[in-house]
Tab-separated table of N, CA and C in Angstrom:
chain	number	residue	atom	x	y	z
A	1	VAL	N	-5.584	122.210	97.831
A	1	VAL	CA	-5.498	122.052	96.384
A	1	VAL	C	-5.604	123.433	95.759
A	2	LEU	N	-4.765	123.686	94.791
A	2	LEU	CA	-4.772	124.942	94.060
A	2	LEU	C	-5.038	124.632	92.592
A	3	ALA	N	-6.146	125.128	92.072
A	3	ALA	CA	-6.537	124.874	90.679
A	3	ALA	C	-6.660	126.221	89.961
A	4	LEU	N	-5.607	126.608	89.279
A	4	LEU	CA	-5.588	127.902	88.609
A	4	LEU	C	-5.827	127.745	87.113
A	5	GLU	N	-6.897	128.368	86.647
A	5	GLU	CA	-7.193	128.432	85.214
A	5	GLU	C	-7.185	127.065	84.537
A	6	CYS	N	-7.672	126.024	85.197
A	6	CYS	CA	-7.629	124.698	84.585
A	6	CYS	C	-8.997	124.040	84.436
A	7	LEU	N	-9.975	124.407	85.235
A	7	LEU	CA	-11.259	123.701	85.208
A	7	LEU	C	-11.941	123.777	83.847
A	8	ALA	N	-11.836	124.906	83.179
A	8	ALA	CA	-12.507	125.082	81.885
A	8	ALA	C	-11.891	124.230	80.776
A	9	PHE	N	-10.757	123.601	81.057
A	9	PHE	CA	-10.077	122.784	80.051
A	9	PHE	C	-10.271	121.290	80.280
A	10	LEU	N	-10.976	120.931	81.358
A	10	LEU	CA	-11.199	119.519	81.671
A	10	LEU	C	-12.448	119.013	80.961
A	11	PRO	N	-12.347	117.879	80.258
A	11	PRO	CA	-13.538	117.344	79.582
A	11	PRO	C	-14.680	117.067	80.563
A	12	ASP	N	-14.346	116.653	81.779
A	12	ASP	CA	-15.350	116.418	82.819
A	12	ASP	C	-14.899	117.160	84.070
A	13	ASP	N	-15.262	118.428	84.145
A	13	ASP	CA	-14.801	119.245	85.275
A	13	ASP	C	-15.319	118.719	86.614
A	14	GLN	N	-16.496	118.110	86.620
A	14	GLN	CA	-17.027	117.566	87.867
A	14	GLN	C	-16.171	116.408	88.369
A	15	ALA	N	-15.757	115.525	87.455
A	15	ALA	CA	-14.870	114.419	87.839
A	15	ALA	C	-13.526	114.962	88.316
A	16	GLY	N	-13.026	116.010	87.655
A	16	GLY	CA	-11.768	116.628	88.074
A	16	GLY	C	-11.879	117.213	89.471
A	17	LEU	N	-12.971	117.907	89.750
A	17	LEU	CA	-13.178	118.463	91.088
A	17	LEU	C	-13.279	117.358	92.134
A	18	SER	N	-13.978	116.286	91.803
A	18	SER	CA	-14.108	115.166	92.742
A	18	SER	C	-12.749	114.543	93.037
A	19	SER	N	-11.925	114.413	92.007
A	19	SER	CA	-10.580	113.863	92.178
A	19	SER	C	-9.721	114.775	93.056
A	20	MET	N	-9.810	116.075	92.816
A	20	MET	CA	-9.056	117.024	93.635
A	20	MET	C	-9.525	116.977	95.084
A	21	THR	N	-10.828	116.897	95.271
A	21	THR	CA	-11.395	116.842	96.621
A	21	THR	C	-10.913	115.612	97.362
A	22	ALA	N	-10.803	114.500	96.657
A	22	ALA	CA	-10.373	113.248	97.290
A	22	ALA	C	-8.969	113.363	97.878
A	23	SER	N	-8.167	114.269	97.351
A	23	SER	CA	-6.801	114.413	97.862
A	23	SER	C	-6.733	115.287	99.115
A	24	LEU	N	-7.838	115.907	99.465
A	24	LEU	CA	-7.870	116.776	100.640
A	24	LEU	C	-8.273	116.009	101.889
A	25	GLU	N	-7.614	116.305	102.987
A	25	GLU	CA	-8.028	115.777	104.283
A	25	GLU	C	-9.178	116.641	104.793
A	26	PRO	N	-9.956	116.153	105.754
A	26	PRO	CA	-11.008	116.991	106.332
A	26	PRO	C	-10.432	118.328	106.812
A	27	GLY	N	-11.105	119.399	106.466
A	27	GLY	CA	-10.629	120.738	106.801
A	27	GLY	C	-9.687	121.315	105.759
A	28	GLY	N	-9.313	120.495	104.757
A	28	GLY	CA	-8.411	120.956	103.696
A	28	GLY	C	-9.032	122.073	102.878
A	29	ILE	N	-8.174	122.895	102.294
A	29	ILE	CA	-8.617	124.075	101.553
A	29	ILE	C	-8.485	123.836	100.045
A	30	PHE	N	-9.505	124.215	99.318
A	30	PHE	CA	-9.497	124.186	97.860
A	30	PHE	C	-9.561	125.635	97.389
A	31	LEU	N	-8.618	126.045	96.543
A	31	LEU	CA	-8.589	127.379	95.962
A	31	LEU	C	-8.544	127.247	94.450
A	32	ALA	N	-9.307	128.076	93.773
A	32	ALA	CA	-9.312	128.036	92.311
A	32	ALA	C	-9.485	129.436	91.757
A	33	HIS	N	-8.963	129.625	90.573
A	33	HIS	CA	-9.260	130.838	89.807
A	33	HIS	C	-9.818	130.378	88.480
A	34	VAL	N	-10.993	130.893	88.143
A	34	VAL	CA	-11.665	130.510	86.903
A	34	VAL	C	-12.141	131.763	86.189
A	35	ALA	N	-12.387	131.621	84.910
A	35	ALA	CA	-12.951	132.729	84.145
A	35	ALA	C	-14.434	132.877	84.486
A	36	ASP	N	-14.904	134.107	84.505
A	36	ASP	CA	-16.326	134.368	84.633
A	36	ASP	C	-17.003	133.890	83.343
A	37	LYS	N	-18.160	133.305	83.461
A	37	LYS	CA	-18.861	132.733	82.311
A	37	LYS	C	-19.118	133.757	81.201
A	38	TYR	N	-19.298	135.004	81.576
A	38	TYR	CA	-19.692	136.019	80.588
A	38	TYR	C	-18.558	136.960	80.193
A	39	TRP	N	-17.296	136.558	80.418
A	39	TRP	CA	-16.195	137.454	80.074
A	39	TRP	C	-16.156	137.681	78.564
A	40	GLN	N	-15.713	138.856	78.206
A	40	GLN	CA	-15.535	139.251	76.808
A	40	GLN	C	-14.186	139.949	76.685
A	41	PRO	N	-13.580	139.925	75.511
A	41	PRO	CA	-12.315	140.657	75.342
A	41	PRO	C	-12.553	142.165	75.476
A	42	VAL	N	-11.513	142.870	75.876
A	42	VAL	CA	-11.597	144.321	76.016
A	42	VAL	C	-11.362	144.981	74.661
A	43	SER	N	-10.357	144.515	73.951
A	43	SER	CA	-10.035	145.118	72.656
A	43	SER	C	-10.764	144.376	71.529
A	44	ALA	N	-10.927	145.058	70.436
A	44	ALA	CA	-11.626	144.466	69.294
A	44	ALA	C	-10.882	143.251	68.731
A	45	ARG	N	-9.569	143.198	68.931
A	45	ARG	CA	-8.777	142.091	68.393
A	45	ARG	C	-8.462	141.026	69.437
A	46	GLY	N	-9.031	141.153	70.641
A	46	GLY	CA	-8.781	140.183	71.696
A	46	GLY	C	-9.457	138.852	71.399
A	47	ARG	N	-8.847	137.766	71.895
A	47	ARG	CA	-9.444	136.452	71.654
A	47	ARG	C	-10.751	136.323	72.428
A	48	THR	N	-11.710	135.653	71.813
A	48	THR	CA	-13.023	135.478	72.430
A	48	THR	C	-13.152	134.127	73.122
A	49	ILE	N	-12.239	133.216	72.857
A	49	ILE	CA	-12.178	131.941	73.564
A	49	ILE	C	-10.709	131.629	73.810
A	50	TRP	N	-10.439	130.771	74.790
A	50	TRP	CA	-9.078	130.316	75.034
A	50	TRP	C	-8.863	129.030	74.270
A	51	PRO	N	-7.735	128.889	73.595
A	51	PRO	CA	-7.466	127.649	72.869
A	51	PRO	C	-7.566	126.448	73.802
A	52	GLY	N	-8.390	125.491	73.435
A	52	GLY	CA	-8.546	124.285	74.226
A	52	GLY	C	-9.634	124.348	75.280
A	53	GLU	N	-10.261	125.519	75.435
A	53	GLU	CA	-11.312	125.595	76.458
A	53	GLU	C	-12.491	124.720	76.069
A	54	ILE	N	-13.045	124.058	77.057
A	54	ILE	CA	-14.224	123.229	76.856
A	54	ILE	C	-15.439	123.958	77.402
A	55	LYS	N	-15.225	124.743	78.434
A	55	LYS	CA	-16.292	125.526	79.056
A	55	LYS	C	-15.814	126.972	79.110
A	56	HIS	N	-16.696	127.893	78.764
A	56	HIS	CA	-16.340	129.319	78.716
A	56	HIS	C	-16.578	129.992	80.069
A	57	GLY	N	-16.011	129.425	81.111
A	57	GLY	CA	-16.115	130.026	82.423
A	57	GLY	C	-17.338	129.564	83.207
A	58	TYR	N	-17.515	130.173	84.374
A	58	TYR	CA	-18.524	129.739	85.338
A	58	TYR	C	-19.206	130.933	85.977
A	59	THR	N	-20.418	130.709	86.443
A	59	THR	CA	-21.063	131.668	87.333
A	59	THR	C	-20.772	131.206	88.758
A	60	ILE	N	-20.966	132.094	89.714
A	60	ILE	CA	-20.755	131.714	91.113
A	60	ILE	C	-21.704	130.579	91.490
A	61	GLU	N	-22.934	130.638	91.020
A	61	GLU	CA	-23.916	129.611	91.346
A	61	GLU	C	-23.497	128.250	90.790
A	62	GLU	N	-22.980	128.222	89.546
A	62	GLU	CA	-22.506	126.961	88.961
A	62	GLU	C	-21.343	126.392	89.768
A	63	LEU	N	-20.416	127.257	90.147
A	63	LEU	CA	-19.269	126.800	90.936
A	63	LEU	C	-19.696	126.256	92.293
A	64	ARG	N	-20.582	126.962	92.943
A	64	ARG	CA	-21.060	126.520	94.257
A	64	ARG	C	-21.662	125.119	94.141
A	65	ALA	N	-22.513	124.898	93.148
A	65	ALA	CA	-23.156	123.589	92.968
A	65	ALA	C	-22.128	122.501	92.674
A	66	LYS	N	-21.164	122.794	91.807
A	66	LYS	CA	-20.150	121.795	91.455
A	66	LYS	C	-19.270	121.458	92.654
A	67	LEU	N	-18.892	122.480	93.424
A	67	LEU	CA	-18.057	122.252	94.602
A	67	LEU	C	-18.797	121.426	95.648
A	68	GLU	N	-20.047	121.760	95.871
A	68	GLU	CA	-20.830	121.004	96.850
A	68	GLU	C	-21.045	119.565	96.394
A	69	GLN	N	-21.279	119.365	95.100
A	69	GLN	CA	-21.429	118.009	94.573
A	69	GLN	C	-20.135	117.210	94.740
A	70	ALA	N	-19.003	117.893	94.715
A	70	ALA	CA	-17.708	117.226	94.886
A	70	ALA	C	-17.372	116.997	96.359
A	71	GLY	N	-18.240	117.442	97.257
A	71	GLY	CA	-18.001	117.218	98.683
A	71	GLY	C	-17.298	118.355	99.395
A	72	LEU	N	-17.326	119.533	98.809
A	72	LEU	CA	-16.684	120.698	99.418
A	72	LEU	C	-17.734	121.670	99.939
A	73	ALA	N	-17.375	122.397	100.964
A	73	ALA	CA	-18.229	123.458	101.490
A	73	ALA	C	-17.759	124.782	100.882
A	74	PHE	N	-18.622	125.414	100.126
A	74	PHE	CA	-18.313	126.690	99.493
A	74	PHE	C	-18.073	127.737	100.573
A	75	VAL	N	-16.966	128.494	100.464
A	75	VAL	CA	-16.651	129.544	101.426
A	75	VAL	C	-16.876	130.924	100.800
A	76	ALA	N	-16.254	131.170	99.640
A	76	ALA	CA	-16.351	132.501	99.030
A	76	ALA	C	-15.943	132.456	97.565
A	77	ALA	N	-16.438	133.435	96.835
A	77	ALA	CA	-16.006	133.673	95.459
A	77	ALA	C	-15.764	135.172	95.324
A	78	THR	N	-14.544	135.540	95.005
A	78	THR	CA	-14.168	136.945	94.897
A	78	THR	C	-13.934	137.299	93.430
A	79	PRO	N	-14.670	138.284	92.910
A	79	PRO	CA	-14.434	138.711	91.523
A	79	PRO	C	-13.024	139.266	91.353
A	80	THR	N	-12.387	138.944	90.234
A	80	THR	CA	-11.022	139.390	89.946
A	80	THR	C	-10.908	139.833	88.496
A	81	SER	N	-9.743	140.317	88.151
A	81	SER	CA	-9.349	140.586	86.767
A	81	SER	C	-10.350	141.446	86.007
A	82	ARG	N	-10.377	142.697	86.355
A	82	ARG	CA	-11.253	143.619	85.628
A	82	ARG	C	-10.593	144.004	84.301
A	83	SER	N	-11.121	144.993	83.649
A	83	SER	CA	-10.738	145.307	82.277
A	83	SER	C	-9.268	145.630	82.084
A	84	LEU	N	-8.631	146.283	83.042
A	84	LEU	CA	-7.213	146.614	82.873
A	84	LEU	C	-6.380	145.338	82.803
A	85	ALA	N	-6.641	144.386	83.699
A	85	ALA	CA	-5.901	143.123	83.665
A	85	ALA	C	-6.203	142.353	82.384
A	86	ARG	N	-7.434	142.360	81.946
A	86	ARG	CA	-7.831	141.671	80.715
A	86	ARG	C	-7.109	142.294	79.519
A	87	LEU	N	-7.062	143.625	79.474
A	87	LEU	CA	-6.362	144.319	78.393
A	87	LEU	C	-4.878	143.973	78.413
A	88	GLY	N	-4.285	143.926	79.610
A	88	GLY	CA	-2.876	143.534	79.715
A	88	GLY	C	-2.640	142.143	79.175
A	89	SER	N	-3.536	141.225	79.472
A	89	SER	CA	-3.426	139.857	78.960
A	89	SER	C	-3.555	139.826	77.446
A	90	GLU	N	-4.463	140.605	76.921
A	90	GLU	CA	-4.647	140.648	75.469
A	90	GLU	C	-3.404	141.220	74.778
A	91	LEU	N	-2.811	142.245	75.371
A	91	LEU	CA	-1.580	142.809	74.802
A	91	LEU	C	-0.438	141.794	74.875
A	92	ALA	N	-0.360	141.079	75.980
A	92	ALA	CA	0.683	140.054	76.119
A	92	ALA	C	0.531	138.976	75.053
A	93	ASP	N	-0.699	138.600	74.740
A	93	ASP	CA	-0.944	137.619	73.671
A	93	ASP	C	-0.374	138.099	72.338
A	94	ARG	N	-0.494	139.397	72.093
A	94	ARG	CA	-0.046	139.952	70.806
A	94	ARG	C	1.465	139.962	70.664
A	95	ILE	N	2.187	140.056	71.776
A	95	ILE	CA	3.652	140.121	71.674
A	95	ILE	C	4.313	138.796	72.040
A	96	GLU	N	3.514	137.751	72.189
A	96	GLU	CA	4.034	136.451	72.623
A	96	GLU	C	5.221	135.982	71.780
A	97	HIS	N	5.185	136.216	70.489
A	97	HIS	CA	6.253	135.754	69.605
A	97	HIS	C	7.110	136.910	69.084
A	98	ALA	N	7.040	138.049	69.746
A	98	ALA	CA	7.838	139.211	69.359
A	98	ALA	C	9.297	138.980	69.748
A	99	PRO	N	10.202	139.757	69.179
A	99	PRO	CA	11.612	139.649	69.566
A	99	PRO	C	11.794	139.900	71.067
A	100	SER	N	12.841	139.333	71.613
A	100	SER	CA	13.106	139.427	73.053
A	100	SER	C	13.122	140.851	73.593
A	101	PRO	N	13.734	141.835	72.908
A	101	PRO	CA	13.738	143.200	73.473
A	101	PRO	C	12.317	143.742	73.693
A	102	ILE	N	11.407	143.410	72.802
A	102	ILE	CA	10.026	143.877	72.959
A	102	ILE	C	9.377	143.185	74.152
A	103	ARG	N	9.590	141.871	74.289
A	103	ARG	CA	9.015	141.141	75.421
A	103	ARG	C	9.617	141.629	76.734
A	104	LEU	N	10.916	141.931	76.747
A	104	LEU	CA	11.550	142.455	77.967
A	104	LEU	C	11.012	143.841	78.328
A	105	ALA	N	10.763	144.666	77.337
A	105	ALA	CA	10.208	145.995	77.593
A	105	ALA	C	8.780	145.881	78.135
A	106	TRP	N	8.061	144.853	77.732
A	106	TRP	CA	6.689	144.650	78.173
A	106	TRP	C	6.619	144.245	79.653
A	107	TYR	N	7.634	143.564	80.149
A	107	TYR	CA	7.599	142.997	81.502
A	107	TYR	C	7.285	144.036	82.591
A	108	PRO	N	8.001	145.170	82.676
A	108	PRO	CA	7.672	146.147	83.727
A	108	PRO	C	6.250	146.699	83.589
A	109	LEU	N	5.797	146.876	82.358
A	109	LEU	CA	4.440	147.370	82.147
A	109	LEU	C	3.414	146.344	82.632
A	110	SER	N	3.679	145.072	82.400
A	110	SER	CA	2.738	144.038	82.846
A	110	SER	C	2.665	143.997	84.374
A	111	ILE	N	3.791	144.218	85.041
A	111	ILE	CA	3.791	144.267	86.505
A	111	ILE	C	2.970	145.471	86.983
A	112	ALA	N	3.132	146.595	86.331
A	112	ALA	CA	2.367	147.792	86.699
A	112	ALA	C	0.869	147.572	86.489
A	113	ILE	N	0.502	146.931	85.399
A	113	ILE	CA	-0.914	146.650	85.133
A	113	ILE	C	-1.487	145.747	86.220
A	114	ALA	N	-0.765	144.704	86.578
A	114	ALA	CA	-1.240	143.796	87.624
A	114	ALA	C	-1.399	144.538	88.952
A	115	TRP	N	-0.438	145.398	89.294
A	115	TRP	CA	-0.500	146.148	90.540
A	115	TRP	C	-1.706	147.085	90.543
A	116	LEU	N	-1.898	147.808	89.453
A	116	LEU	CA	-3.030	148.732	89.368
A	116	LEU	C	-4.360	147.993	89.485
A	117	ASP	N	-4.479	146.877	88.775
A	117	ASP	CA	-5.724	146.102	88.831
A	117	ASP	C	-5.968	145.588	90.247
A	118	ARG	N	-4.944	145.085	90.878
A	118	ARG	CA	-5.062	144.555	92.241
A	118	ARG	C	-5.489	145.636	93.226
A	119	HIS	N	-5.112	146.881	92.956
A	119	HIS	CA	-5.441	147.985	93.854
A	119	HIS	C	-6.671	148.774	93.403
A	120	GLY	N	-7.424	148.205	92.475
A	120	GLY	CA	-8.699	148.801	92.095
A	120	GLY	C	-8.646	149.927	91.095
A	121	VAL	N	-7.475	150.190	90.498
A	121	VAL	CA	-7.365	151.238	89.492
A	121	VAL	C	-7.648	150.584	88.138
A	122	THR	N	-8.918	150.393	87.858
A	122	THR	CA	-9.351	149.677	86.663
A	122	THR	C	-10.800	150.043	86.373
A	123	TRP	N	-11.422	149.360	85.469
A	123	TRP	CA	-12.811	149.630	85.118
A	123	TRP	C	-13.459	148.319	84.665
A	124	GLY	N	-14.745	148.360	84.503
A	124	GLY	CA	-15.470	147.234	83.919
A	124	GLY	C	-15.814	146.124	84.896
A	125	LYS	N	-16.523	145.140	84.345
A	125	LYS	CA	-16.937	143.987	85.123
A	125	LYS	C	-15.771	143.026	85.311
A	126	PRO	N	-15.751	142.292	86.417
A	126	PRO	CA	-14.711	141.275	86.613
A	126	PRO	C	-14.796	140.199	85.525
A	127	THR	N	-13.649	139.677	85.152
A	127	THR	CA	-13.626	138.618	84.144
A	127	THR	C	-13.181	137.294	84.740
A	128	GLY	N	-12.938	137.277	86.042
A	128	GLY	CA	-12.516	136.052	86.707
A	128	GLY	C	-13.084	135.959	88.105
A	129	LEU	N	-12.972	134.757	88.673
A	129	LEU	CA	-13.442	134.504	90.033
A	129	LEU	C	-12.373	133.725	90.790
A	130	PHE	N	-12.052	134.184	91.981
A	130	PHE	CA	-11.176	133.441	92.878
A	130	PHE	C	-12.087	132.775	93.891
A	131	VAL	N	-12.013	131.448	93.966
A	131	VAL	CA	-12.956	130.662	94.753
A	131	VAL	C	-12.239	129.933	95.887
A	132	GLU	N	-12.893	129.916	97.054
A	132	GLU	CA	-12.374	129.174	98.197
A	132	GLU	C	-13.460	128.216	98.687
A	133	ALA	N	-13.047	126.986	98.975
A	133	ALA	CA	-13.955	125.986	99.540
A	133	ALA	C	-13.144	125.119	100.507
A	134	ARG	N	-13.845	124.405	101.375
A	134	ARG	CA	-13.179	123.506	102.342
A	134	ARG	C	-13.837	122.136	102.319
A	135	ARG	N	-13.006	121.168	102.664
A	135	ARG	CA	-13.544	119.807	102.752
A	135	ARG	C	-14.070	119.575	104.135
């Protein structure tokens, strides 16, 4: 099961996790990416909440407890998305409704930002967690 950026939008995330777990066979893998509970925008004009979010992210301890309650064995949680990636996301939000030439010009820069962040050329605390668990 792959759950990307969705748990914080579920009215009952525990029920959602239990439902996802039920679809896994023994030994099945559960992967998720969630926001860190304490993430903050990088820029002064960055959004402080995601539209529709019910929960403002998770700590590793909260995730471990929820996964275990759903019948999964916690394997790992890897911090992701440091400040450079967060800033890139905030900039992308600002040009979401810009004319096509501006959005097209942004595309190569967004790829470069993702590459740099993935290779550790960034700063600040992680704003996301990549989680692995098994049934």
